[in-house]
C-alpha positions as CSV (number, residue, x, y, z in Angstrom):
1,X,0.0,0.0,0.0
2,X,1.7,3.2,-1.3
3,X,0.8,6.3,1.7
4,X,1.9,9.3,0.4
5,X,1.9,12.8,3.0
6,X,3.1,16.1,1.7
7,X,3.2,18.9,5.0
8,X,5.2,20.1,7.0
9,X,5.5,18.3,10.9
10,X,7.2,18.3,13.8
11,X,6.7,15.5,16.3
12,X,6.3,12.0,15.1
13,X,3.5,10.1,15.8
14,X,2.1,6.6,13.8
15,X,-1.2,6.2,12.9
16,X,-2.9,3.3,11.9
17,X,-5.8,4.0,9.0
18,X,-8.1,1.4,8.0
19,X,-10.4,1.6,4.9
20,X,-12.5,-0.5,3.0
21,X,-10.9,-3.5,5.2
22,X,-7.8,-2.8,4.4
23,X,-5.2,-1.7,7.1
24,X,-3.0,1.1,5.8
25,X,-0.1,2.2,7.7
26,X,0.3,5.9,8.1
27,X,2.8,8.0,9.3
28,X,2.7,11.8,9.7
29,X,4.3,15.0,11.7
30,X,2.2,16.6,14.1
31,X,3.0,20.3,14.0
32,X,4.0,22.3,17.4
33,X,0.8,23.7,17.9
34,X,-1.6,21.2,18.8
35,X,-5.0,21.5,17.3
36,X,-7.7,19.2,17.2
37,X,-8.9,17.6,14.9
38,X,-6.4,17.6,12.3
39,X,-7.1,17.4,8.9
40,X,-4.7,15.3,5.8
41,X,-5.4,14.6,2.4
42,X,-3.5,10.8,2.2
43,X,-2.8,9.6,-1.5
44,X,-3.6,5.9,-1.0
45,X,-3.2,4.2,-4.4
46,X,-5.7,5.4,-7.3
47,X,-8.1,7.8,-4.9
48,X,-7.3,10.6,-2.4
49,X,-8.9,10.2,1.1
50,X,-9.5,12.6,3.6
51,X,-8.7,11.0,7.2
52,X,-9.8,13.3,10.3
53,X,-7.0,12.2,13.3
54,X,-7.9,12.0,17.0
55,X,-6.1,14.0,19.5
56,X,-2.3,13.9,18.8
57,X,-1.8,12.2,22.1
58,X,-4.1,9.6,20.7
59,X,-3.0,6.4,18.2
60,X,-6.3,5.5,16.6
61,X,-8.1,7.2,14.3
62,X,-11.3,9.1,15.4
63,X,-12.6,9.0,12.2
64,X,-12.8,8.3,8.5
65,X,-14.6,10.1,5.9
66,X,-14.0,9.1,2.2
67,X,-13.3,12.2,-0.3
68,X,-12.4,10.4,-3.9
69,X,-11.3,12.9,-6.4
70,X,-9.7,9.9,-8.8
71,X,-11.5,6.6,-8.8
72,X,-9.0,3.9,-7.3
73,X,-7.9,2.1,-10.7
74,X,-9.0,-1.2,-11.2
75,X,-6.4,-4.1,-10.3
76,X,-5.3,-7.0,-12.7
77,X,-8.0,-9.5,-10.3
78,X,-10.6,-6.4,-11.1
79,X,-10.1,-6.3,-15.2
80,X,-10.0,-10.1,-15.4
81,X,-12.9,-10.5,-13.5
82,X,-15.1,-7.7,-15.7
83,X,-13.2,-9.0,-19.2
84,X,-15.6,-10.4,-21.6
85,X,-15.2,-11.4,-25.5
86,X,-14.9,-8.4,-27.8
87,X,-14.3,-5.8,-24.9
88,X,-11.6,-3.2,-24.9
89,X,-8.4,-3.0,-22.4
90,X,-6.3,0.5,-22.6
91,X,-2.5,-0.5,-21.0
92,X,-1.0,2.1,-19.3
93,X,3.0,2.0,-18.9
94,X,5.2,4.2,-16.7
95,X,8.8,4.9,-17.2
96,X,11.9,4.9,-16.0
97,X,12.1,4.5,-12.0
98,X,8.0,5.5,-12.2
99,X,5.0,3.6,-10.8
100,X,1.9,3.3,-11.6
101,X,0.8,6.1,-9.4
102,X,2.6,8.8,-12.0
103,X,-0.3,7.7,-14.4
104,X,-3.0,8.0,-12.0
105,X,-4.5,11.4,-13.0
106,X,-4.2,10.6,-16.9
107,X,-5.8,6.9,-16.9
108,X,-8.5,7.7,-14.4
109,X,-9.8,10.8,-16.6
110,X,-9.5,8.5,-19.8
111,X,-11.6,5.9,-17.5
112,X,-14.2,8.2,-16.9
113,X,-14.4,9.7,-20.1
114,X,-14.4,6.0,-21.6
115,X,-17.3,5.0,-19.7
116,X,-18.9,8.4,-20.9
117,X,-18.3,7.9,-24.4
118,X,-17.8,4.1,-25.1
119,X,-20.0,2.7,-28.3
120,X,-17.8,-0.2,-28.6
121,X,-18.7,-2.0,-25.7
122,X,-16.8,-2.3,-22.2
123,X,-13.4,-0.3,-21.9
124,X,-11.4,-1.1,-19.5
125,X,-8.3,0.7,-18.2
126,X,-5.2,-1.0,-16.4
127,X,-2.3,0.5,-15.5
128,X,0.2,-2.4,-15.2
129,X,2.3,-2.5,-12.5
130,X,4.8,-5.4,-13.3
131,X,7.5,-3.4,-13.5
132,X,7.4,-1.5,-10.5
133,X,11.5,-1.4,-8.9
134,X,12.2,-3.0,-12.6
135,X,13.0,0.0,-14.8
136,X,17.1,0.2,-15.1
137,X,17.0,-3.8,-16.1
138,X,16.6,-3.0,-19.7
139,X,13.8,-2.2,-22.2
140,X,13.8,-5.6,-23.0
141,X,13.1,-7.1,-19.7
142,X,10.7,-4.4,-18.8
143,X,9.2,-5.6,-22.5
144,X,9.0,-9.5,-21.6
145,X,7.3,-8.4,-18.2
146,X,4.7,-6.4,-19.8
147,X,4.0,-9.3,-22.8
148,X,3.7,-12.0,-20.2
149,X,1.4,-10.3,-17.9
150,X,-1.0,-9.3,-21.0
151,X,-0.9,-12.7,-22.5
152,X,-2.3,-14.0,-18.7
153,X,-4.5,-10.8,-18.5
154,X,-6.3,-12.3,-22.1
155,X,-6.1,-16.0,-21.5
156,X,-9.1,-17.2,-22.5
157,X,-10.5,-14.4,-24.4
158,X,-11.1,-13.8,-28.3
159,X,-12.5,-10.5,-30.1
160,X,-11.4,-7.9,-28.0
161,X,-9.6,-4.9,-28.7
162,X,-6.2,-4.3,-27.1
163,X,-4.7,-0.3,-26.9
164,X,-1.1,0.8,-25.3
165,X,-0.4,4.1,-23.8
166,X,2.5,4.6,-22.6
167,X,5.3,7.4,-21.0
168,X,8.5,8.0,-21.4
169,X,10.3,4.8,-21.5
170,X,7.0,3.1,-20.9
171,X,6.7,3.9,-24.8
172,X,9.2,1.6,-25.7
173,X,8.7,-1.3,-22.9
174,X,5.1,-1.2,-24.9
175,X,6.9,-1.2,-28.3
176,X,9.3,-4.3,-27.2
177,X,5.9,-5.7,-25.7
178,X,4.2,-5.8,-28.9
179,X,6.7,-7.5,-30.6
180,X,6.7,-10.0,-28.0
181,X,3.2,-10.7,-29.0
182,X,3.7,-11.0,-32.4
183,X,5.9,-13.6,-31.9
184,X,3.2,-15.5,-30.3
185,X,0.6,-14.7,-32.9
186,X,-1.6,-12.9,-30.3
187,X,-2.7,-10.1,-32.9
188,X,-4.4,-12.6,-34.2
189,X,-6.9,-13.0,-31.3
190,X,-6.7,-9.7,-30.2
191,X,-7.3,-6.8,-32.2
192,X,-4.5,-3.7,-32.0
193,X,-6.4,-0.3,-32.1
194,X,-4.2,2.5,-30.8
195,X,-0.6,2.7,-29.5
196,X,-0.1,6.3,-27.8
197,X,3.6,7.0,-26.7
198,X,4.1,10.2,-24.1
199,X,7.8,11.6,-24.3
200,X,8.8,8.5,-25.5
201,X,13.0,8.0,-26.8
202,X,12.6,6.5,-29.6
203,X,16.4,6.9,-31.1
204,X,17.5,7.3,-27.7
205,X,18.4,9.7,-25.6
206,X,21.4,12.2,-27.4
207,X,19.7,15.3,-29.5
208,X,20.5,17.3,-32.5
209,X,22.2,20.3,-31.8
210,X,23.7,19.5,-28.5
211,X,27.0,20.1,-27.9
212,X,30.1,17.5,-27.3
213,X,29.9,18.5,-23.8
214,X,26.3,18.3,-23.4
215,X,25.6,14.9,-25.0
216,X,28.4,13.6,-22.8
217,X,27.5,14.3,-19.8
218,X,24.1,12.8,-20.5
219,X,24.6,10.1,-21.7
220,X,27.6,9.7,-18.6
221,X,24.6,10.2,-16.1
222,X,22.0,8.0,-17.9
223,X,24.8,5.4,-18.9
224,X,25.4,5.0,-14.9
225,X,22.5,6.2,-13.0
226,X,20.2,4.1,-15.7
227,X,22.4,0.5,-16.2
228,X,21.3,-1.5,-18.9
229,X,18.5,0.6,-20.0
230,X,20.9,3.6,-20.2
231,X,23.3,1.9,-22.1
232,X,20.3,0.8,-24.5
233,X,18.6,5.0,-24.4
234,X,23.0,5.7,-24.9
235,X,23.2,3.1,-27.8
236,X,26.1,1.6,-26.4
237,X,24.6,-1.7,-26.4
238,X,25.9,-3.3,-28.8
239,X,27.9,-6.2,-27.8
240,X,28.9,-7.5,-31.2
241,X,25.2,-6.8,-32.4
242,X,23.4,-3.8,-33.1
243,X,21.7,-1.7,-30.6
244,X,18.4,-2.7,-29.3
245,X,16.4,0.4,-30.4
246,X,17.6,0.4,-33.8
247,X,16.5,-3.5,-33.7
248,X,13.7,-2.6,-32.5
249,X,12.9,-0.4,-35.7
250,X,14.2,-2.5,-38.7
251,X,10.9,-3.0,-41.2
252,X,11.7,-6.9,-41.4
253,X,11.3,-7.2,-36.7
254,X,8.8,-8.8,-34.9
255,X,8.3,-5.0,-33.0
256,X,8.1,-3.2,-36.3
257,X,5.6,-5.4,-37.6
258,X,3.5,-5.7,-34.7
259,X,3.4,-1.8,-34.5
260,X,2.3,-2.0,-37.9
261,X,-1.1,-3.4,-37.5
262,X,-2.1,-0.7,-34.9
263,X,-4.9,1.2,-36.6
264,X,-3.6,4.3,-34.8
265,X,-0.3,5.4,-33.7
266,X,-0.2,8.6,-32.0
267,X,2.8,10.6,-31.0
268,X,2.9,13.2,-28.0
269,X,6.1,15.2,-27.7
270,X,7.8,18.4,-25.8
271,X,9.2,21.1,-27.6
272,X,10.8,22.6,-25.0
273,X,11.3,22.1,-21.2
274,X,11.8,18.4,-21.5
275,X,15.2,17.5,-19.9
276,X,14.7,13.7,-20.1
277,X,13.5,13.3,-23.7
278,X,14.3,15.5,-26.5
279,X,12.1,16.5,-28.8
280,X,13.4,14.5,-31.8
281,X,13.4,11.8,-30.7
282,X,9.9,11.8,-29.0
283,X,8.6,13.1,-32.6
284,X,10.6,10.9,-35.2
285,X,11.8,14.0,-36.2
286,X,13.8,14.6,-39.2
287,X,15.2,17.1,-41.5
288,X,12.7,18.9,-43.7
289,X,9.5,17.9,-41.2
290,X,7.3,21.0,-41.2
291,X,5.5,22.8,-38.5
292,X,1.6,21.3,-37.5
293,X,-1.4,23.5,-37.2
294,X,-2.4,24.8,-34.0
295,X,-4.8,22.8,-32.2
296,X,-4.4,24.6,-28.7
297,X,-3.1,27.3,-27.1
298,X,-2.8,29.8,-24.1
299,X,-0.3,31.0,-21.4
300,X,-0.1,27.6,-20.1
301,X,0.3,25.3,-23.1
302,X,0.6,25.2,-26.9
303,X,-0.7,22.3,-29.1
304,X,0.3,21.8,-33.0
305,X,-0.7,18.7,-34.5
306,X,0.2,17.3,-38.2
307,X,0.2,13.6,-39.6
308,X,3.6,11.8,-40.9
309,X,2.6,9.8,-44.1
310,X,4.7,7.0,-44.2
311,X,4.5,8.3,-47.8
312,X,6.5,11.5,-47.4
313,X,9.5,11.4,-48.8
314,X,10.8,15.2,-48.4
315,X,11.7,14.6,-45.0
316,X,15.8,13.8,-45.0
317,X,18.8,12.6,-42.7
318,X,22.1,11.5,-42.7
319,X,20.7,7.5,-42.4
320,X,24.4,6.5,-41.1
321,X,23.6,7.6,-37.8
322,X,21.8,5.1,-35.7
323,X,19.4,7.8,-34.4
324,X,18.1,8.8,-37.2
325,X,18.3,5.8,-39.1
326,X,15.5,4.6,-36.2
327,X,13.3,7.5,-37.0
328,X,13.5,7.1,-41.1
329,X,12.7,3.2,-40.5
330,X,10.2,4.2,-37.8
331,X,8.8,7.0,-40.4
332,X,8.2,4.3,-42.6
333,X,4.7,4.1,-40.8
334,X,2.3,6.6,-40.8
335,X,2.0,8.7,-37.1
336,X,0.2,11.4,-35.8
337,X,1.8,14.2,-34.0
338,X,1.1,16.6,-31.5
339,X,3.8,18.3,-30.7
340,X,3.4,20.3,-26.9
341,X,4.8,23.2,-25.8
342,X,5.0,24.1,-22.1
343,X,6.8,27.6,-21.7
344,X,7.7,28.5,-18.5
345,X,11.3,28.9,-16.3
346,X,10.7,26.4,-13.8
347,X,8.3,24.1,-15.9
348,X,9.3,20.4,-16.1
349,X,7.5,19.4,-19.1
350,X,8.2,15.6,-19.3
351,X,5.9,15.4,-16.3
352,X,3.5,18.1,-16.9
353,X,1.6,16.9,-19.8
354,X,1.1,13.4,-17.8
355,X,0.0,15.6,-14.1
356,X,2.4,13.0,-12.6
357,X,1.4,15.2,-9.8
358,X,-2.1,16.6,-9.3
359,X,-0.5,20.1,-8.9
360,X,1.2,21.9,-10.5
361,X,1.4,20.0,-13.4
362,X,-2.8,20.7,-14.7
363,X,-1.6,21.5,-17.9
364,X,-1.9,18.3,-18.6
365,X,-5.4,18.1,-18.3
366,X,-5.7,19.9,-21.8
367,X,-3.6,17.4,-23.1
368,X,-6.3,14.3,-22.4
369,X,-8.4,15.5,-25.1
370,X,-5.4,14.3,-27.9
371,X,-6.1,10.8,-26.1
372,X,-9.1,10.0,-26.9
């Protein structure tokens, strides 16, 4: 059970909070000046609860009143049991050293607008957990995770519909997933609607335009802090083959053809203010690639959108590069693209257009709408 508190205490105290039979563990700070009752807002996995607390000299809980402002997301146990033939199952994916709680905010508003909207029968969203403490052993382990908990998640069923969102490196753990599942012929039981990638590296993690000095030290820091998936975002992975992301690309692969029978593939990526994925390689971009039209925009948050025909041939590169060799193979497909713009000193725009946070990041709430 994940408890998180974000005030300011003083003097320790543990708390024990029990909801919906489940006994959570919580610890806060009582501040210096005592006053009663005392009033949190506790994160407890998909919903926010509002726990009044007895006297600070006491150890129970006086009492608990229930405030959701995000439905608690379903559990693997909860999709299978409400999976039927012909349904529809959105996958969520986080990144690198995420959880599922950073997808929260999106998934439960695509839930709920799902339910709203849904004339293809029953939608169901699951944000998968499996690689929780699992993100630095490579893309493709955090890929095999993923593929094996879908294939249990569908055992049994034929006719439904199958959709991957996913963000940041959550992008490419779905990507390594599919192709996992085309190996196994699953496509063929399970119908591939939309894959939806959020700041997603997919030619890694260097940039056009940075410096020598630049690229080095990033690629030193993700390289080390990131192990075997930094060495695969660095490219360095080659151990007398090629690297896994430019694999991961070729036309003739299990991944590129599995991506391929997705009957949407949507790109979301950060102009500016990203400082985990750069904007080329989170929009395939190459030489030549024009501006989108303006879908959005205010203070907050510009949106331009376009479509990439996998028929455009004015776009160029310098194809012996591995980075952009990936995007020309990957270009090879059609995509849409919005590209996002979050201006702003402090803004940290790799989380923003998610709300990994419920504040500040609300800009992201005007992103939902490219979603569904």
């Amino acid at each position: 059970m994940f408890v998180e508190v974000k005030m300011t205490w003083r003097e320790e105290v543990i708390y024990e909070a029990q909801f919906q039979k489940i006994v959570v563990p919580l610890r806060v700070f009582l501040p210096a000046t005592e006053k009663v009752p005392i009033t949190l807002d506790i994160r407890i996995l998909g919903g926010y609860y509002e726990f009044e607390l007895a006297h600070p000299t006491s150890t129970k809980i006086r009492e608990v009143s229930t405030l959701t402002a995000v439905p608690s997301l379903p559990t693997f146990t909860d999709i299978r049991s409400k999976m039927s033939d012909f349904c529809h199952v959105i996958i969520f994916a986080h990144g690198w050293i995420g959880s599922s709680h950073d997808l929260e905010e999106l998934s439960g508003s695509l839930y709920k607008h799902s339910e709203q909207v849904s004339k293809e029968g029953d939608v169901h969203v699951y944000v998968t957990t499996v690689n929780h403490d699992q993100t630095t052993l490579g893309i493709d382990k955090g890929g095999k995770n993923l593929a094996n908990e879908i294939l249990e998640l569908f055992k049994g069923y034929n006719g439904c519909r199958i959709s991957f969102i996913g963000h940041s490196m959550g992008g490419l753990f779905a990507r390594f997933a599919i192709g996992e599942l085309e190996k196994v012929d699953f496509f063929s039981k399970v119908k591939p609607i939309n894959y939806v990638c959020i700041a997603t590296p997919h030619s890694g993690v260097g940039a056009i335009g940075w410096n020598i000095y630049e690229n080095h030290l990033k690629s030193t820091f993700t390289g080390y802090a990131m192990d075997k998936s930094g060495r695969q975002l660095n490219l360095t992975d080659k151990d007398g083959h090629i690297p896994l992301l430019l694999e991961m690309s070729n036309t003739g692969s299990c991944y590129y053809q599995g991506l391929e029978r997705f009957s949407r593939r949507l790109l979301l990526a950060n102009t500016t203010n990203d400082l985990a994925v750069h904007y080329e390689s989170a929009s395939l971009f190459l030489i030549g690639d024009s501006e989108g039209d303006l879908i959005y925009g205010d203070d907050s948050i510009v949106m331009r959108k376009k479509f990439l025909s996998a028929n455009d041939k004015s776009t160029i590169g310098d194809s012996t590069t591995d980075p952009v060799a990936i995007r020309q193979n990957l270009r090879t497909l059609d995509w849409t693209l919005v590209s996002i713009t979050v201006p702003g000193m402090f803004a940290n725009a790799h989380n923003d257009i998610v709300v990994r946070r419920k504040t500040p990041h609300s800009v992201g709430y005007k992103v939902f709408q490219q979603l569904n």
